[in-house]
Short mmCIF file of C-alpha atoms in Angstrom, two decimals:
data_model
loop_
_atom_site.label_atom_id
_atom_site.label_comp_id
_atom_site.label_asym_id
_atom_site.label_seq_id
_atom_site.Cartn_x
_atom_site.Cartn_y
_atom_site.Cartn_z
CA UNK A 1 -4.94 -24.14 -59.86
CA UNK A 2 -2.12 -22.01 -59.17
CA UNK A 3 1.04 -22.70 -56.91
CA UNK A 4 1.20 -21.45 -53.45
CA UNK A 5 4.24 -19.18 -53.19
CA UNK A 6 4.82 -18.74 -49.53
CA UNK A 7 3.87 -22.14 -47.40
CA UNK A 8 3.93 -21.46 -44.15
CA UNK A 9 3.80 -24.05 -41.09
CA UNK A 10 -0.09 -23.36 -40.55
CA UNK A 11 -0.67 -23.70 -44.35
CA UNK A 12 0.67 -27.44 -43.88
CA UNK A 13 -1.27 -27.56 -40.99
CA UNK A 14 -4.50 -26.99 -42.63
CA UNK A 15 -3.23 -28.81 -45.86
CA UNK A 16 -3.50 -31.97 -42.97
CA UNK A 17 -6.51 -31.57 -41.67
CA UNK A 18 -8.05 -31.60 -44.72
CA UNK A 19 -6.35 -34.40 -45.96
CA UNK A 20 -7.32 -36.22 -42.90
CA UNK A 21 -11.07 -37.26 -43.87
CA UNK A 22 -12.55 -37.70 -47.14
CA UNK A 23 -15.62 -35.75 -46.34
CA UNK A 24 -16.00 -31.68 -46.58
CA UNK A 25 -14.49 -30.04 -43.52
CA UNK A 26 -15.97 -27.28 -41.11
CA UNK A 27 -13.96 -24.48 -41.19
CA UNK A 28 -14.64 -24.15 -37.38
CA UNK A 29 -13.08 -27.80 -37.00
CA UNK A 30 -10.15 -27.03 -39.02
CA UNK A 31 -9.36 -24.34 -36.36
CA UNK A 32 -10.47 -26.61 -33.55
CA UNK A 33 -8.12 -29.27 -35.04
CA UNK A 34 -5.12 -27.13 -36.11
CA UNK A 35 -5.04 -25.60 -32.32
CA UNK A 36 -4.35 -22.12 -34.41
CA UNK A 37 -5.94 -18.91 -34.20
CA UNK A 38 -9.12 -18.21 -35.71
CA UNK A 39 -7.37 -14.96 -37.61
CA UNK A 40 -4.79 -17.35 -38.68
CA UNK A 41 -6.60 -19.97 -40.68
CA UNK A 42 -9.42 -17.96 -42.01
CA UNK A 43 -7.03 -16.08 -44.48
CA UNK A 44 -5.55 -19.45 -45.64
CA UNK A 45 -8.97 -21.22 -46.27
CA UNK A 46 -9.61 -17.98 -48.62
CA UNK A 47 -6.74 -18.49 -50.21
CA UNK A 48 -6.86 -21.92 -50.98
CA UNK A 49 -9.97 -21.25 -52.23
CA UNK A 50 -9.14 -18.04 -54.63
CA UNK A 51 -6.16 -20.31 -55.66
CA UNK A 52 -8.20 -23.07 -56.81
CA UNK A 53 -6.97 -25.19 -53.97
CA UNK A 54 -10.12 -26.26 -52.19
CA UNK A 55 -13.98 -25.51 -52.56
CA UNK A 56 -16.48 -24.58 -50.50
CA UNK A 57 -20.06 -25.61 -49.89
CA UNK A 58 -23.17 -24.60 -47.61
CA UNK A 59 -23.78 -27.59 -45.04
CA UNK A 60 -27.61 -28.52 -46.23
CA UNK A 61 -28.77 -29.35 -42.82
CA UNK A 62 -32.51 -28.77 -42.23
CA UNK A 63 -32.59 -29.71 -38.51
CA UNK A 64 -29.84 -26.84 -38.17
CA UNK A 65 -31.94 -23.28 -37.60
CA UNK A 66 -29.73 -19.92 -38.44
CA UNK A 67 -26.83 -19.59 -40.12
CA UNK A 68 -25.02 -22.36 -42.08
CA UNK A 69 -21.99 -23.82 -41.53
CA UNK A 70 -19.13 -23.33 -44.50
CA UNK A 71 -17.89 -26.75 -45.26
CA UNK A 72 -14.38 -27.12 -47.53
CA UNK A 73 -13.12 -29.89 -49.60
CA UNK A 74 -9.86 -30.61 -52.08
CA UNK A 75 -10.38 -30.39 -55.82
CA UNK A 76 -8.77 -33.11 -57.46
CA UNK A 77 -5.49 -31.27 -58.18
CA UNK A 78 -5.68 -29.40 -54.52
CA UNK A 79 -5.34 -32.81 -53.05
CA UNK A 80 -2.68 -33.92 -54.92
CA UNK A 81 -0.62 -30.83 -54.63
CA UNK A 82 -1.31 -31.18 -50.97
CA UNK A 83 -0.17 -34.34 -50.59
CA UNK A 84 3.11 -33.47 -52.31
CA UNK A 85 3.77 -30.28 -50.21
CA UNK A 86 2.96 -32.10 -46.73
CA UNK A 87 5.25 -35.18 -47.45
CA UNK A 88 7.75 -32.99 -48.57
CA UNK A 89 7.49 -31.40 -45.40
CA UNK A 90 7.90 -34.55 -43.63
CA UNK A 91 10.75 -35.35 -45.47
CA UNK A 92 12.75 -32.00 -44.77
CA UNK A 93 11.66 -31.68 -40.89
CA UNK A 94 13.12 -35.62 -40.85
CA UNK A 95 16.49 -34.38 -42.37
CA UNK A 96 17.07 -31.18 -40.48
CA UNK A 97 15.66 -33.17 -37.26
CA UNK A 98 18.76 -33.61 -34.57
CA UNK A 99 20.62 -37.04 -34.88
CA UNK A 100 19.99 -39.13 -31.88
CA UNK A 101 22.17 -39.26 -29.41
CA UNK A 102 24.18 -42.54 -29.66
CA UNK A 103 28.02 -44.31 -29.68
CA UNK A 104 30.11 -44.54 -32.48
CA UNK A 105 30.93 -47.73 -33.78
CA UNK A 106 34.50 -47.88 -35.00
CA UNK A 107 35.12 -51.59 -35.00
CA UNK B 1 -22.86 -15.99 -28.37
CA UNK B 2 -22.16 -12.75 -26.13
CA UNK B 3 -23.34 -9.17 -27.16
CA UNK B 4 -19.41 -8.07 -27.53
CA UNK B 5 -18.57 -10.76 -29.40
CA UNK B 6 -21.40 -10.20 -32.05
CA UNK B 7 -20.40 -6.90 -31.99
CA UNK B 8 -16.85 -7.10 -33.29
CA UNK B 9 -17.95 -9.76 -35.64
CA UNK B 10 -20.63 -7.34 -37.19
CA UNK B 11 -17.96 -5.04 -37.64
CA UNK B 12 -15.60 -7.36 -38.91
CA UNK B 13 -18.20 -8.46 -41.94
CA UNK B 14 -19.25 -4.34 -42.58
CA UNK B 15 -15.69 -3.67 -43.12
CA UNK B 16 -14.91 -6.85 -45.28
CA UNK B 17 -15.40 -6.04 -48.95
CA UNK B 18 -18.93 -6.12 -50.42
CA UNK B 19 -18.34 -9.19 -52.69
CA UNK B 20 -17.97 -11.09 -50.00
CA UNK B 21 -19.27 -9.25 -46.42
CA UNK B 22 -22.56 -12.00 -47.25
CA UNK B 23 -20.65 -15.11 -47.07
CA UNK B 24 -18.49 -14.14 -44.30
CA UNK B 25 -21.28 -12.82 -42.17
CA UNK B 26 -23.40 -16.23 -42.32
CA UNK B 27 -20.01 -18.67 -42.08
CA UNK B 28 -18.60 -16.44 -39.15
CA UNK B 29 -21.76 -16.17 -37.17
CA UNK B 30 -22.85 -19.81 -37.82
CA UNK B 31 -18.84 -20.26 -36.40
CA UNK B 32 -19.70 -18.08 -33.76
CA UNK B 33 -22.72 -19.87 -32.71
CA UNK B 34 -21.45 -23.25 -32.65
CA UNK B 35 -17.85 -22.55 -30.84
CA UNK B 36 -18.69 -23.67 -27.59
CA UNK B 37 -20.05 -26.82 -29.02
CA UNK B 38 -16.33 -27.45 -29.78
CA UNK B 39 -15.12 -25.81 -26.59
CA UNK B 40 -13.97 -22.75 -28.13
CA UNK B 41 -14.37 -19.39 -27.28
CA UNK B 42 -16.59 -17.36 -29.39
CA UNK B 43 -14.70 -14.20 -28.55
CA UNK B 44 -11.86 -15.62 -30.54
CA UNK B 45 -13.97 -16.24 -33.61
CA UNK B 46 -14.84 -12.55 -33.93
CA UNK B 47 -11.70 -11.31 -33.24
CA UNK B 48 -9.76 -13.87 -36.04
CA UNK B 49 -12.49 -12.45 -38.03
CA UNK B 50 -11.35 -9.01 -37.69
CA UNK B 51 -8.14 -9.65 -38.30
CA UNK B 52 -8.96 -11.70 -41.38
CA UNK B 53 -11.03 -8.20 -42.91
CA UNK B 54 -7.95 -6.20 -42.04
CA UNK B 55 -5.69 -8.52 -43.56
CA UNK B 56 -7.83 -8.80 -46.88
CA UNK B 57 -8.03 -5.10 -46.71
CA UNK B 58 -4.47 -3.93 -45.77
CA UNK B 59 -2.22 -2.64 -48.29
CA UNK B 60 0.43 -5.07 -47.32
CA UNK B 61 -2.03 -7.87 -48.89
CA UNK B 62 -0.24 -8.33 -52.42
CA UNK B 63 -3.26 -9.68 -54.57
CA UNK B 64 -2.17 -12.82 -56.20
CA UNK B 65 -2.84 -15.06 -59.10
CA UNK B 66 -6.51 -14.31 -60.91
CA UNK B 67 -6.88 -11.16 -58.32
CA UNK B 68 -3.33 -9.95 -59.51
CA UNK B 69 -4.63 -10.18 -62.90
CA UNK B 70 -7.97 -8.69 -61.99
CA UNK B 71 -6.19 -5.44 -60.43
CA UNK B 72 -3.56 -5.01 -63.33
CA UNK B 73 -6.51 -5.30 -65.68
CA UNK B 74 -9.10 -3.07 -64.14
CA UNK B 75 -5.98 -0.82 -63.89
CA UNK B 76 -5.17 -0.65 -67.72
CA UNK B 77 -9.44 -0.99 -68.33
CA UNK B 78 -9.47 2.87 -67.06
CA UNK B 79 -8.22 5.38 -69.72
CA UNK B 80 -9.34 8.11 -67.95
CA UNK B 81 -7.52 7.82 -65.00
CA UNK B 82 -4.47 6.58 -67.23
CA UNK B 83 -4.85 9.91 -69.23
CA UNK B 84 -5.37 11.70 -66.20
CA UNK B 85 -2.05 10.38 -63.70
CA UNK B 86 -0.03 10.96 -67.29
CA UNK B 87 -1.24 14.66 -67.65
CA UNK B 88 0.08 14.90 -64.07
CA UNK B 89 3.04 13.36 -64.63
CA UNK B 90 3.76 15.30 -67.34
CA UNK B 91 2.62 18.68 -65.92
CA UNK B 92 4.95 18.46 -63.08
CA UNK B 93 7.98 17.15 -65.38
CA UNK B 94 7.12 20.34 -67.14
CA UNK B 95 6.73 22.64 -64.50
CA UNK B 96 10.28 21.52 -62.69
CA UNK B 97 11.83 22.23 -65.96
CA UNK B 98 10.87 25.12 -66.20
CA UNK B 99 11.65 26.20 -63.16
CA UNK B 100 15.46 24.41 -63.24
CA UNK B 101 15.96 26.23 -66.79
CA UNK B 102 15.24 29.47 -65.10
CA UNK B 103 17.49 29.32 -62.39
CA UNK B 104 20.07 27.94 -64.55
CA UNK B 105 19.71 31.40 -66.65
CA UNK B 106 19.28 33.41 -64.15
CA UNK B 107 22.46 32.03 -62.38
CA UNK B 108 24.22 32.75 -65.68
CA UNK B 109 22.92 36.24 -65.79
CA UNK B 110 24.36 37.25 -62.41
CA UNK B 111 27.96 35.61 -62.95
CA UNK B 112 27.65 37.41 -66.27
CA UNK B 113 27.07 40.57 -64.59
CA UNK B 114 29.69 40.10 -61.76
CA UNK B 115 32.41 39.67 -64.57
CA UNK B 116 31.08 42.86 -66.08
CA UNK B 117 31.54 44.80 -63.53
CA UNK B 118 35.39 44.26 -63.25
CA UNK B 119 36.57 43.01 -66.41
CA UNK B 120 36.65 46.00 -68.37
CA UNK B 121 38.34 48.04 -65.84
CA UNK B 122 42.47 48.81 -66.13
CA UNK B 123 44.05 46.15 -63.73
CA UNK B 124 43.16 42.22 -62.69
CA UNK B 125 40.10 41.02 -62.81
CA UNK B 126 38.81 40.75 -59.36
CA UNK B 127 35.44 39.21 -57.68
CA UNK B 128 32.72 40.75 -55.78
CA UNK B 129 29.76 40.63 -54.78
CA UNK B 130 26.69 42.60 -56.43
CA UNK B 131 24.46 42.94 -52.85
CA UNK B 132 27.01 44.95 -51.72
CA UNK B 133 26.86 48.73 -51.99
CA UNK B 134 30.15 50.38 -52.91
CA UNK B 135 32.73 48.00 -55.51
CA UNK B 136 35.80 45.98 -54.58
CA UNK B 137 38.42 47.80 -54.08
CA UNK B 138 41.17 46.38 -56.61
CA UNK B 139 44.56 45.42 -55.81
CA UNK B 140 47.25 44.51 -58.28
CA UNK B 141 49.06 41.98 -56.68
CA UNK B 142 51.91 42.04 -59.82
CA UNK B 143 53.01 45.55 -58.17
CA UNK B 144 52.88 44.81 -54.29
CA UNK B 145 55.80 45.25 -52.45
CA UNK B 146 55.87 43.94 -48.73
CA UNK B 147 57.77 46.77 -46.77
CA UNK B 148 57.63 44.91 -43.65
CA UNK B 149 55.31 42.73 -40.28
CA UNK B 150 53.84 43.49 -37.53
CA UNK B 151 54.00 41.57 -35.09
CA UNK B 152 49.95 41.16 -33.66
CA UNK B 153 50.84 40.30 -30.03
CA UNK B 154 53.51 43.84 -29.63
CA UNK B 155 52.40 45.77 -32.41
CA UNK B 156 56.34 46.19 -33.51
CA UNK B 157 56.98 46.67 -36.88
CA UNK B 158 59.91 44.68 -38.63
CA UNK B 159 61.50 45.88 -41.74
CA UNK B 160 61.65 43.55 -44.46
CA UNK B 161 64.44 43.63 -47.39
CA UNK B 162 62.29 43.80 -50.83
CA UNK B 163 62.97 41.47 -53.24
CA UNK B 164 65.47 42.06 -55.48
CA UNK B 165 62.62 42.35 -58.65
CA UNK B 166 60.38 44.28 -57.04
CA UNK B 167 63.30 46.71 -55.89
CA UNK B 168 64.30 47.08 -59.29
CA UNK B 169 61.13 48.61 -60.45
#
């Protein structure tokens, strides 16, 4: 699996969605979910993918005619990575979050 | 799924790249066919499509990781166009060499020839050019002697004592 270099806020964004359910996810879903463009999140499910990040799969659905839906999951070390990158995330939108509004208690 | 919207996503998979214009095609249409089942439009499937092919195509797409390595590879897997940019290179390394080495000379050739054509004469050595028809005419400043001004705006002409060297020759 190799790094990501460049994690951008939609990358996380994905990276959640995913994490979010233990089953594979429909790419479709991950757009519906992510409330980002279509052109946005395509690109990083390929790259997750060329990067060893995530996997894809063919939804087997024989009462679904046509075309098949692409379903993603984490490989082992995706997930983990993932994990890592969101919380630290978290952890730096907590500390550069605005400190509430409050009095100073000098006594 | 509207006619236009098929439309841009057919030309979104043709211009993906062939290894993977069969993958794309069935996941975006099955997309396509199944975004208003999620309340989405299926317009904006096709069109993310497109601009996923033109990003994966563009040249501002740096390849990374196992592609990176792929394209360096298939690069330095090609002797023949390796042998063939390095002839280039080399031709036109060549070529301007030439071609600075014989202006150089022929630079040299024509100062040469513009010191020739005063240097062995009696007096200073004076400059001139060769595209012009009749020589320099040659003044020895060591033997001038200022006799006097004139003054541009009257014309009146105003003696002027020599020096005391050059009166003495």
């Amino acid at each position: 699996m190799e790094p990501i270099r460049r994690v951008t806020v939609s990358t996380v964004d994905v990276l959640k969605v995913m994490l979010g359910g233990s089953d594979p996810v429909w790419g479709l879903l991950i757009i519906k979910e992510t409330q980002r463009p279509a052109g946005t999140i395509y690109p990083i499910l390929e790259r997750l993918e060329r990067q060893s990040w995530i996997t894809s799969e063919w939804e087997d659905d024989p009462a679904r005619t046509g075309p098949r839906r692409r379903l993603y999951r984490f490989t082992a070390e995706g997930a983990t990575a993932a994990r890592a990158i969101c919380a630290s995330y978290e952890a730096r939108n907590r500390d550069s979050a605005p400190a509430s509004a409050g009095k100073l208690a000098t006594s | 799924m509207t006619g236009f919207s098929r439309s841009v996503l057919t030309l979104a998979v043709r211009l993906s790249p062939r290894s993977c214009r069969s993958a794309r095609g069935e996941q975006w249409a099955a997309d396509l066919r199944d975004a208003p089942e999620l309340g989405m439009s299926p317009l904006s499937i096709a069109f993310g499509a497109l601009v996923t092919t033109f990003q994966s195509r563009g040249p501002s797409t740096a390849p990374v990781g196992k592609r990176s390595r792929e394209t360096r590879m298939q690069f330095t897997h090609s002797p023949a166009l390796a042998k063939l940019a390095g002839g280039t290179l080399g031709l036109v390394a060549l070529v301007s060499g030439g071609v600075a080495l014989g202006a150089s000379w022929a630079t040299g050739q024509v100062e040469h020839g513009i010191r020739m054509v005063t240097a062995g004469s009696d007096g200073p050595i004076t400059w001139g050019s060769l595209d012009s028809e009749t020589p320099p005419e040659k003044v020895d400043l060591s033997t001038l002697i200022i006799a006097g001004t004139i003054d541009p705006a009257t014309g009146a002409v105003t003696d002027v004592t020599p020096h005391p060297a050059a009166a003495a020759r």
